[in-house]
């Protein structure tokens, strides 16, 4: 049983909070636990094995203060840390270490819990994210604070999905919502570029200003690109492009007026009179 206890401590204390380690044992935890239980049961019949287990526990208890002491020293002086983990200092991208990201967002450190949050939200609001895209976002959330914030906000309860678009990353959330197929990058800066390029191509080709109403423009976009824009996501994207320095005219039908035939004749008569007066004025000058 000591091996099983050590495995459970290792799994819950470290493995499930580390994306790389969790991937290696994902789906195998049950088998490992079963194997350890069987090993412990059969091993209990062997006195020498039992004695070895006791000796191992005694050694661990004896030297645990020393191990803890050196662990604290290593953390204080950064011994054993990889200085080139790829964390970038950028307020725009929000790239920070996983520890800082967890403190900043209050997001669980557990890999399976983060996946569960994403999968639940994905199903509830029909984001059409594939399993590999979900895995990529979860992995990225340990590197970029911005990706971690996206998962954290998916824990919230929204009266309407429009509330989810509020914030600095409404463009990303609109992108995940309106398209059936996505391109997801673990690098948050690249993800912004992907969204910007996609929305720019659509607005350049559709030319919103050529439509009479926003609804007509949205219908044309959805038919052309198999998307599911609505007025809210359309305006979120429009403001995102505007903030990126790309200006487009919005659809405009102008003011519709109810004119009778008499009103039309009166205007025609007034224009004729004005034309005659201008013509007489030119003759007098001559």
mmCIF file of C-alpha atoms in Angstrom:
data_model
loop_
_atom_site.group_PDB
_atom_site.id
_atom_site.type_symbol
_atom_site.label_atom_id
_atom_site.label_comp_id
_atom_site.label_asym_id
_atom_site.label_seq_id
_atom_site.Cartn_x
_atom_site.Cartn_y
_atom_site.Cartn_z
ATOM 1 C CA UNK A 1 0.000 0.000 0.000
ATOM 2 C CA UNK A 2 2.819 2.512 0.557
ATOM 3 C CA UNK A 3 3.457 2.631 -3.204
ATOM 4 C CA UNK A 4 -0.211 3.346 -3.844
ATOM 5 C CA UNK A 5 -0.205 6.131 -1.241
ATOM 6 C CA UNK A 6 2.930 7.659 -2.748
ATOM 7 C CA UNK A 7 1.404 7.475 -6.234
ATOM 8 C CA UNK A 8 -1.807 9.201 -5.138
ATOM 9 C CA UNK A 9 0.149 11.950 -3.389
ATOM 10 C CA UNK A 10 2.291 12.420 -6.494
ATOM 11 C CA UNK A 11 -0.737 12.420 -8.820
ATOM 12 C CA UNK A 12 -2.893 14.907 -6.909
ATOM 13 C CA UNK A 13 0.032 17.062 -5.791
ATOM 14 C CA UNK A 14 1.921 17.281 -9.068
ATOM 15 C CA UNK A 15 0.900 15.167 -12.069
ATOM 16 C CA UNK A 16 -2.597 16.497 -12.723
ATOM 17 C CA UNK A 17 -1.345 20.083 -12.393
ATOM 18 C CA UNK A 18 1.322 19.621 -15.056
ATOM 19 C CA UNK A 19 0.026 19.454 -18.670
ATOM 20 C CA UNK A 20 2.923 17.373 -20.025
ATOM 21 C CA UNK A 21 2.852 14.817 -17.218
ATOM 22 C CA UNK A 22 -0.947 14.631 -17.239
ATOM 23 C CA UNK A 23 -0.974 13.855 -20.982
ATOM 24 C CA UNK A 24 1.336 10.879 -20.450
ATOM 25 C CA UNK A 25 -0.879 9.258 -17.821
ATOM 26 C CA UNK A 26 -4.298 10.489 -18.979
ATOM 27 C CA UNK A 27 -6.616 7.489 -19.173
ATOM 28 C CA UNK A 28 -4.113 5.236 -17.420
ATOM 29 C CA UNK A 29 -4.602 6.312 -13.791
ATOM 30 C CA UNK A 30 -7.211 3.623 -13.103
ATOM 31 C CA UNK A 31 -4.972 0.907 -14.510
ATOM 32 C CA UNK A 32 -1.979 2.117 -12.512
ATOM 33 C CA UNK A 33 -3.987 2.160 -9.272
ATOM 34 C CA UNK A 34 -5.300 -1.362 -9.972
ATOM 35 C CA UNK A 35 -1.783 -2.616 -10.687
ATOM 36 C CA UNK A 36 -0.433 -1.064 -7.472
ATOM 37 C CA UNK A 37 -3.244 -2.584 -5.423
ATOM 38 C CA UNK A 38 -2.590 -6.048 -6.875
ATOM 39 C CA UNK A 39 1.129 -5.602 -6.383
ATOM 40 C CA UNK A 40 0.585 -4.597 -2.764
ATOM 41 C CA UNK A 41 -1.783 -7.534 -2.103
ATOM 42 C CA UNK A 42 0.582 -10.135 -3.536
ATOM 43 C CA UNK A 43 3.565 -8.419 -2.018
ATOM 44 C CA UNK A 44 2.041 -8.594 1.472
ATOM 45 C CA UNK A 45 2.604 -12.353 1.453
ATOM 46 C CA UNK A 46 6.336 -11.835 1.196
ATOM 47 C CA UNK A 47 7.865 -10.848 4.553
ATOM 48 C CA UNK A 48 10.934 -9.411 2.936
ATOM 49 C CA UNK A 49 8.809 -7.124 0.786
ATOM 50 C CA UNK A 50 6.904 -6.029 3.871
ATOM 51 C CA UNK A 51 10.149 -5.350 5.661
ATOM 52 C CA UNK A 52 11.436 -3.365 2.705
ATOM 53 C CA UNK A 53 8.273 -1.248 2.701
ATOM 54 C CA UNK A 54 8.680 -0.494 6.391
ATOM 55 C CA UNK A 55 12.320 0.400 5.869
ATOM 56 C CA UNK A 56 11.393 2.701 3.002
ATOM 57 C CA UNK A 57 8.803 4.506 5.114
ATOM 58 C CA UNK A 58 11.313 4.907 7.977
ATOM 59 C CA UNK A 59 13.899 6.362 5.605
ATOM 60 C CA UNK A 60 11.405 8.803 4.140
ATOM 61 C CA UNK A 61 10.213 9.927 7.560
ATOM 62 C CA UNK A 62 13.812 10.267 8.762
ATOM 63 C CA UNK A 63 15.094 12.281 5.826
ATOM 64 C CA UNK A 64 11.928 14.221 4.965
ATOM 65 C CA UNK A 65 13.001 17.306 6.996
ATOM 66 C CA UNK A 66 16.271 17.366 5.053
ATOM 67 C CA UNK A 67 14.429 17.006 1.730
ATOM 68 C CA UNK A 68 11.974 19.790 2.642
ATOM 69 C CA UNK A 69 14.849 22.038 3.743
ATOM 70 C CA UNK A 70 16.718 21.649 0.446
ATOM 71 C CA UNK A 71 13.480 22.127 -1.522
ATOM 72 C CA UNK A 72 12.894 25.461 0.195
ATOM 73 C CA UNK A 73 16.484 26.534 -0.458
ATOM 74 C CA UNK A 74 16.163 25.531 -4.133
ATOM 75 C CA UNK A 75 12.986 27.583 -4.524
ATOM 76 C CA UNK A 76 14.468 30.635 -2.811
ATOM 77 C CA UNK A 77 17.566 30.665 -5.012
ATOM 78 C CA UNK A 78 15.924 29.330 -8.162
ATOM 79 C CA UNK A 79 18.073 26.200 -8.255
ATOM 80 C CA UNK A 80 16.992 23.714 -10.906
ATOM 81 C CA UNK A 81 14.636 26.101 -12.678
ATOM 82 C CA UNK A 82 14.743 26.441 -16.420
ATOM 83 C CA UNK A 83 15.437 30.083 -17.118
ATOM 84 C CA UNK A 84 14.319 29.793 -20.754
ATOM 85 C CA UNK A 85 10.841 28.417 -20.352
ATOM 86 C CA UNK A 86 9.473 30.769 -22.961
ATOM 87 C CA UNK A 87 7.568 33.088 -20.648
ATOM 88 C CA UNK A 88 7.527 36.538 -22.188
ATOM 89 C CA UNK A 89 7.175 39.823 -20.383
ATOM 90 C CA UNK A 90 4.321 41.453 -22.241
ATOM 91 C CA UNK A 91 1.387 43.392 -20.843
ATOM 92 C CA UNK A 92 -0.400 42.994 -24.164
ATOM 93 C CA UNK A 93 -0.183 39.208 -24.252
ATOM 94 C CA UNK A 94 -0.369 38.678 -20.518
ATOM 95 C CA UNK A 95 2.291 35.984 -20.665
ATOM 96 C CA UNK A 96 3.375 34.957 -17.198
ATOM 97 C CA UNK A 97 4.474 31.885 -15.318
ATOM 98 C CA UNK A 98 1.776 29.377 -14.451
ATOM 99 C CA UNK A 99 2.133 30.156 -10.744
ATOM 100 C CA UNK A 100 1.503 33.868 -11.302
ATOM 101 C CA UNK A 101 -1.352 33.076 -13.675
ATOM 102 C CA UNK A 102 -3.069 30.955 -11.028
ATOM 103 C CA UNK A 103 -2.662 33.678 -8.411
ATOM 104 C CA UNK A 104 -3.866 36.391 -10.779
ATOM 105 C CA UNK A 105 -6.941 34.592 -12.077
ATOM 106 C CA UNK A 106 -7.857 32.264 -9.219
ATOM 107 C CA UNK A 107 -8.021 29.472 -11.799
ATOM 108 C CA UNK A 108 -7.634 25.865 -10.708
ATOM 109 C CA UNK A 109 -4.202 24.353 -11.353
ATOM 110 C CA UNK A 110 -5.694 20.986 -12.275
ATOM 111 C CA UNK A 111 -5.464 20.037 -15.963
ATOM 112 C CA UNK A 112 -8.613 17.843 -15.986
ATOM 113 C CA UNK A 113 -10.618 20.551 -14.203
ATOM 114 C CA UNK A 114 -9.593 23.171 -16.764
ATOM 115 C CA UNK A 115 -10.562 20.796 -19.568
ATOM 116 C CA UNK A 116 -13.899 20.147 -17.881
ATOM 117 C CA UNK A 117 -14.644 23.885 -17.651
ATOM 118 C CA UNK A 118 -13.822 24.401 -21.336
ATOM 119 C CA UNK A 119 -15.783 21.367 -22.536
ATOM 120 C CA UNK A 120 -18.848 22.323 -20.528
ATOM 121 C CA UNK A 121 -18.845 25.900 -21.835
ATOM 122 C CA UNK A 122 -18.116 24.714 -25.364
ATOM 123 C CA UNK A 123 -21.156 22.429 -25.316
ATOM 124 C CA UNK A 124 -23.462 24.920 -23.588
ATOM 125 C CA UNK A 125 -22.854 27.766 -26.038
ATOM 126 C CA UNK A 126 -22.036 25.787 -29.182
ATOM 127 C CA UNK A 127 -18.493 27.038 -29.793
ATOM 128 C CA UNK A 128 -17.621 24.009 -31.968
ATOM 129 C CA UNK A 129 -14.148 23.709 -30.443
ATOM 130 C CA UNK A 130 -12.522 20.366 -31.234
ATOM 131 C CA UNK A 131 -10.868 18.234 -28.544
ATOM 132 C CA UNK A 132 -7.396 19.069 -29.848
ATOM 133 C CA UNK A 133 -8.233 22.787 -29.783
ATOM 134 C CA UNK A 134 -9.455 22.478 -26.200
ATOM 135 C CA UNK A 135 -6.225 20.690 -25.258
ATOM 136 C CA UNK A 136 -4.202 23.442 -26.937
ATOM 137 C CA UNK A 137 -6.025 26.176 -25.038
ATOM 138 C CA UNK A 138 -5.592 24.334 -21.738
ATOM 139 C CA UNK A 139 -1.857 23.882 -22.369
ATOM 140 C CA UNK A 140 -1.530 27.556 -23.328
ATOM 141 C CA UNK A 141 -3.334 28.626 -20.150
ATOM 142 C CA UNK A 142 -0.257 27.528 -18.160
ATOM 143 C CA UNK A 143 1.907 29.863 -20.239
ATOM 144 C CA UNK A 144 -0.283 32.873 -21.015
ATOM 145 C CA UNK A 145 -2.357 34.700 -18.454
ATOM 146 C CA UNK A 146 -4.728 35.745 -21.255
ATOM 147 C CA UNK A 147 -5.620 32.140 -22.110
ATOM 148 C CA UNK A 148 -5.978 31.356 -18.414
ATOM 149 C CA UNK A 149 -8.378 34.299 -18.080
ATOM 150 C CA UNK A 150 -10.488 32.916 -20.928
ATOM 151 C CA UNK A 151 -10.970 29.612 -19.103
ATOM 152 C CA UNK A 152 -11.549 31.391 -15.805
ATOM 153 C CA UNK A 153 -14.356 33.523 -17.291
ATOM 154 C CA UNK A 154 -16.017 30.392 -18.673
ATOM 155 C CA UNK A 155 -16.800 29.418 -15.075
ATOM 156 C CA UNK A 156 -19.148 32.389 -14.737
ATOM 157 C CA UNK A 157 -22.907 32.177 -15.154
ATOM 158 C CA UNK A 158 -24.261 34.414 -17.928
ATOM 159 C CA UNK A 159 -27.890 35.445 -18.375
ATOM 160 C CA UNK A 160 -27.128 35.809 -22.074
ATOM 161 C CA UNK A 161 -24.038 35.005 -24.114
ATOM 162 C CA UNK A 162 -23.759 38.717 -24.970
ATOM 163 C CA UNK A 163 -22.402 39.237 -21.450
ATOM 164 C CA UNK A 164 -19.496 36.959 -22.331
ATOM 165 C CA UNK A 165 -18.356 39.360 -25.078
ATOM 166 C CA UNK A 166 -17.727 42.153 -22.557
ATOM 167 C CA UNK A 167 -14.030 42.918 -22.083
ATOM 168 C CA UNK A 168 -10.814 43.311 -24.038
ATOM 169 C CA UNK A 169 -11.029 39.919 -25.734
ATOM 170 C CA UNK A 170 -14.523 40.178 -27.188
ATOM 171 C CA UNK A 171 -12.960 39.741 -30.634
ATOM 172 C CA UNK A 172 -11.624 36.299 -29.668
ATOM 173 C CA UNK A 173 -14.897 35.209 -28.110
ATOM 174 C CA UNK A 174 -16.850 36.382 -31.145
ATOM 175 C CA UNK A 175 -14.429 34.446 -33.351
ATOM 176 C CA UNK A 176 -14.933 31.237 -31.370
ATOM 177 C CA UNK A 177 -18.711 31.705 -31.411
ATOM 178 C CA UNK A 178 -19.509 32.629 -35.016
ATOM 179 C CA UNK A 179 -17.298 30.210 -36.977
ATOM 180 C CA UNK A 180 -17.832 26.443 -37.221
ATOM 181 C CA UNK A 181 -14.113 25.902 -37.926
ATOM 182 C CA UNK A 182 -11.321 27.678 -36.054
ATOM 183 C CA UNK A 183 -7.593 28.185 -36.132
ATOM 184 C CA UNK A 184 -6.400 28.123 -32.530
ATOM 185 C CA UNK A 185 -2.838 29.107 -31.630
ATOM 186 C CA UNK A 186 -1.252 28.616 -28.223
ATOM 187 C CA UNK A 187 0.528 31.955 -28.738
ATOM 188 C CA UNK A 188 -1.986 34.653 -27.796
ATOM 189 C CA UNK A 189 -0.412 37.319 -30.025
ATOM 190 C CA UNK A 190 -0.662 34.991 -33.013
ATOM 191 C CA UNK A 191 -4.286 34.255 -32.101
ATOM 192 C CA UNK A 192 -5.052 37.966 -32.285
ATOM 193 C CA UNK A 193 -3.374 38.157 -35.700
ATOM 194 C CA UNK A 194 -5.465 35.213 -36.930
ATOM 195 C CA UNK A 195 -8.694 36.898 -35.835
ATOM 196 C CA UNK A 196 -7.646 40.239 -37.309
ATOM 197 C CA UNK A 197 -6.733 38.672 -40.661
ATOM 198 C CA UNK A 198 -9.987 36.689 -40.787
ATOM 199 C CA UNK A 199 -12.274 39.605 -39.948
ATOM 200 C CA UNK A 200 -10.393 41.966 -42.272
ATOM 201 C CA UNK A 201 -10.791 39.584 -45.208
ATOM 202 C CA UNK A 202 -14.538 39.278 -44.578
ATOM 203 C CA UNK A 203 -15.169 43.025 -44.252
ATOM 204 C CA UNK A 204 -12.978 43.818 -47.268
ATOM 205 C CA UNK A 205 -14.820 41.343 -49.481
ATOM 206 C CA UNK A 206 -18.344 42.067 -48.210
ATOM 207 C CA UNK A 207 -18.019 45.890 -47.981
ATOM 208 C CA UNK A 208 -20.643 46.593 -45.271
ATOM 209 C CA UNK A 209 -21.278 50.132 -46.547
ATOM 210 C CA UNK A 210 -22.833 48.730 -49.735
ATOM 211 C CA UNK A 211 -25.789 47.283 -47.819
ATOM 212 C CA UNK A 212 -28.938 49.065 -46.790
ATOM 213 C CA UNK A 213 -29.150 47.504 -43.316
ATOM 214 C CA UNK A 214 -26.879 45.699 -40.865
ATOM 215 C CA UNK A 215 -29.225 42.710 -41.011
ATOM 216 C CA UNK A 216 -28.774 42.424 -44.789
ATOM 217 C CA UNK A 217 -24.999 42.625 -44.375
ATOM 218 C CA UNK A 218 -25.000 39.957 -41.662
ATOM 219 C CA UNK A 219 -27.131 37.651 -43.805
ATOM 220 C CA UNK A 220 -24.700 38.046 -46.702
ATOM 221 C CA UNK A 221 -21.703 37.276 -44.452
ATOM 222 C CA UNK A 222 -23.355 34.192 -42.968
ATOM 223 C CA UNK A 223 -24.336 32.867 -46.400
ATOM 224 C CA UNK A 224 -20.873 33.476 -47.841
ATOM 225 C CA UNK A 225 -18.731 32.196 -44.966
ATOM 226 C CA UNK A 226 -21.067 29.661 -43.262
ATOM 227 C CA UNK A 227 -20.801 31.742 -40.099
ATOM 228 C CA UNK A 228 -23.393 32.650 -37.462
ATOM 229 C CA UNK A 229 -22.936 36.388 -36.920
ATOM 230 C CA UNK A 230 -25.690 38.329 -35.220
ATOM 231 C CA UNK A 231 -25.949 42.072 -34.630
ATOM 232 C CA UNK A 232 -23.995 41.850 -31.359
ATOM 233 C CA UNK A 233 -21.026 39.887 -32.710
ATOM 234 C CA UNK A 234 -21.041 41.996 -35.891
ATOM 235 C CA UNK A 235 -20.611 45.201 -33.881
ATOM 236 C CA UNK A 236 -17.995 43.600 -31.585
ATOM 237 C CA UNK A 237 -15.935 42.741 -34.664
ATOM 238 C CA UNK A 238 -16.571 46.148 -36.258
ATOM 239 C CA UNK A 239 -15.220 47.950 -33.172
ATOM 240 C CA UNK A 240 -12.268 45.542 -32.991
ATOM 241 C CA UNK A 241 -11.314 46.353 -36.590
ATOM 242 C CA UNK A 242 -11.853 50.054 -35.943
ATOM 243 C CA UNK A 243 -9.483 49.857 -32.960
ATOM 244 C CA UNK A 244 -6.919 48.158 -35.210
ATOM 245 C CA UNK A 245 -7.033 51.130 -37.599
ATOM 246 C CA UNK A 246 -9.350 49.564 -40.192
ATOM 247 C CA UNK A 247 -12.301 51.808 -40.949
ATOM 248 C CA UNK A 248 -15.424 50.589 -42.743
ATOM 249 C CA UNK A 249 -18.691 52.344 -43.494
ATOM 250 C CA UNK A 250 -21.668 50.797 -41.802
ATOM 251 C CA UNK A 251 -24.801 49.909 -43.822
ATOM 252 C CA UNK A 252 -27.100 52.902 -44.323
ATOM 253 C CA UNK A 253 -30.518 53.049 -45.934
ATOM 254 C CA UNK A 254 -31.106 56.743 -45.364
ATOM 255 C CA UNK A 255 -34.364 58.332 -44.206
ATOM 256 C CA UNK A 256 -37.542 56.974 -45.802
ATOM 257 C CA UNK A 257 -40.182 59.657 -46.360
ATOM 258 C CA UNK A 258 -43.841 59.269 -47.240
ATOM 259 C CA UNK A 259 -44.492 61.649 -50.158
ATOM 260 C CA UNK A 260 -47.778 62.050 -52.039
ATOM 261 C CA UNK A 261 -47.996 62.733 -55.757
ATOM 262 C CA UNK A 262 -48.971 66.344 -54.964
ATOM 263 C CA UNK A 263 -45.788 66.784 -52.889
ATOM 264 C CA UNK A 264 -43.723 65.460 -55.771
ATOM 265 C CA UNK A 265 -45.376 67.833 -58.264
ATOM 266 C CA UNK A 266 -44.884 70.776 -55.916
ATOM 267 C CA UNK A 267 -41.159 69.994 -55.597
ATOM 268 C CA UNK A 268 -40.875 69.653 -59.354
ATOM 269 C CA UNK A 269 -42.618 73.023 -59.825
ATOM 270 C CA UNK A 270 -40.355 74.694 -57.234
ATOM 271 C CA UNK A 271 -37.244 73.350 -58.967
ATOM 272 C CA UNK A 272 -38.532 74.672 -62.317
ATOM 273 C CA UNK A 273 -39.205 78.134 -60.880
ATOM 274 C CA UNK A 274 -35.752 78.238 -59.307
ATOM 275 C CA UNK A 275 -34.192 77.273 -62.636
ATOM 276 C CA UNK A 276 -36.116 80.052 -64.469
ATOM 277 C CA UNK A 277 -35.030 82.675 -61.952
ATOM 278 C CA UNK A 278 -31.395 81.636 -62.296
ATOM 279 C CA UNK A 279 -31.703 81.798 -66.075
ATOM 280 C CA UNK A 280 -33.238 85.325 -65.943
ATOM 281 C CA UNK A 281 -30.484 86.451 -63.608
ATOM 282 C CA UNK A 282 -27.825 85.326 -66.074
ATOM 283 C CA UNK A 283 -29.590 87.198 -68.927
ATOM 284 C CA UNK A 284 -29.703 90.459 -66.929
ATOM 285 C CA UNK A 285 -25.963 90.206 -66.257
ATOM 286 C CA UNK A 286 -25.337 89.896 -69.983
#
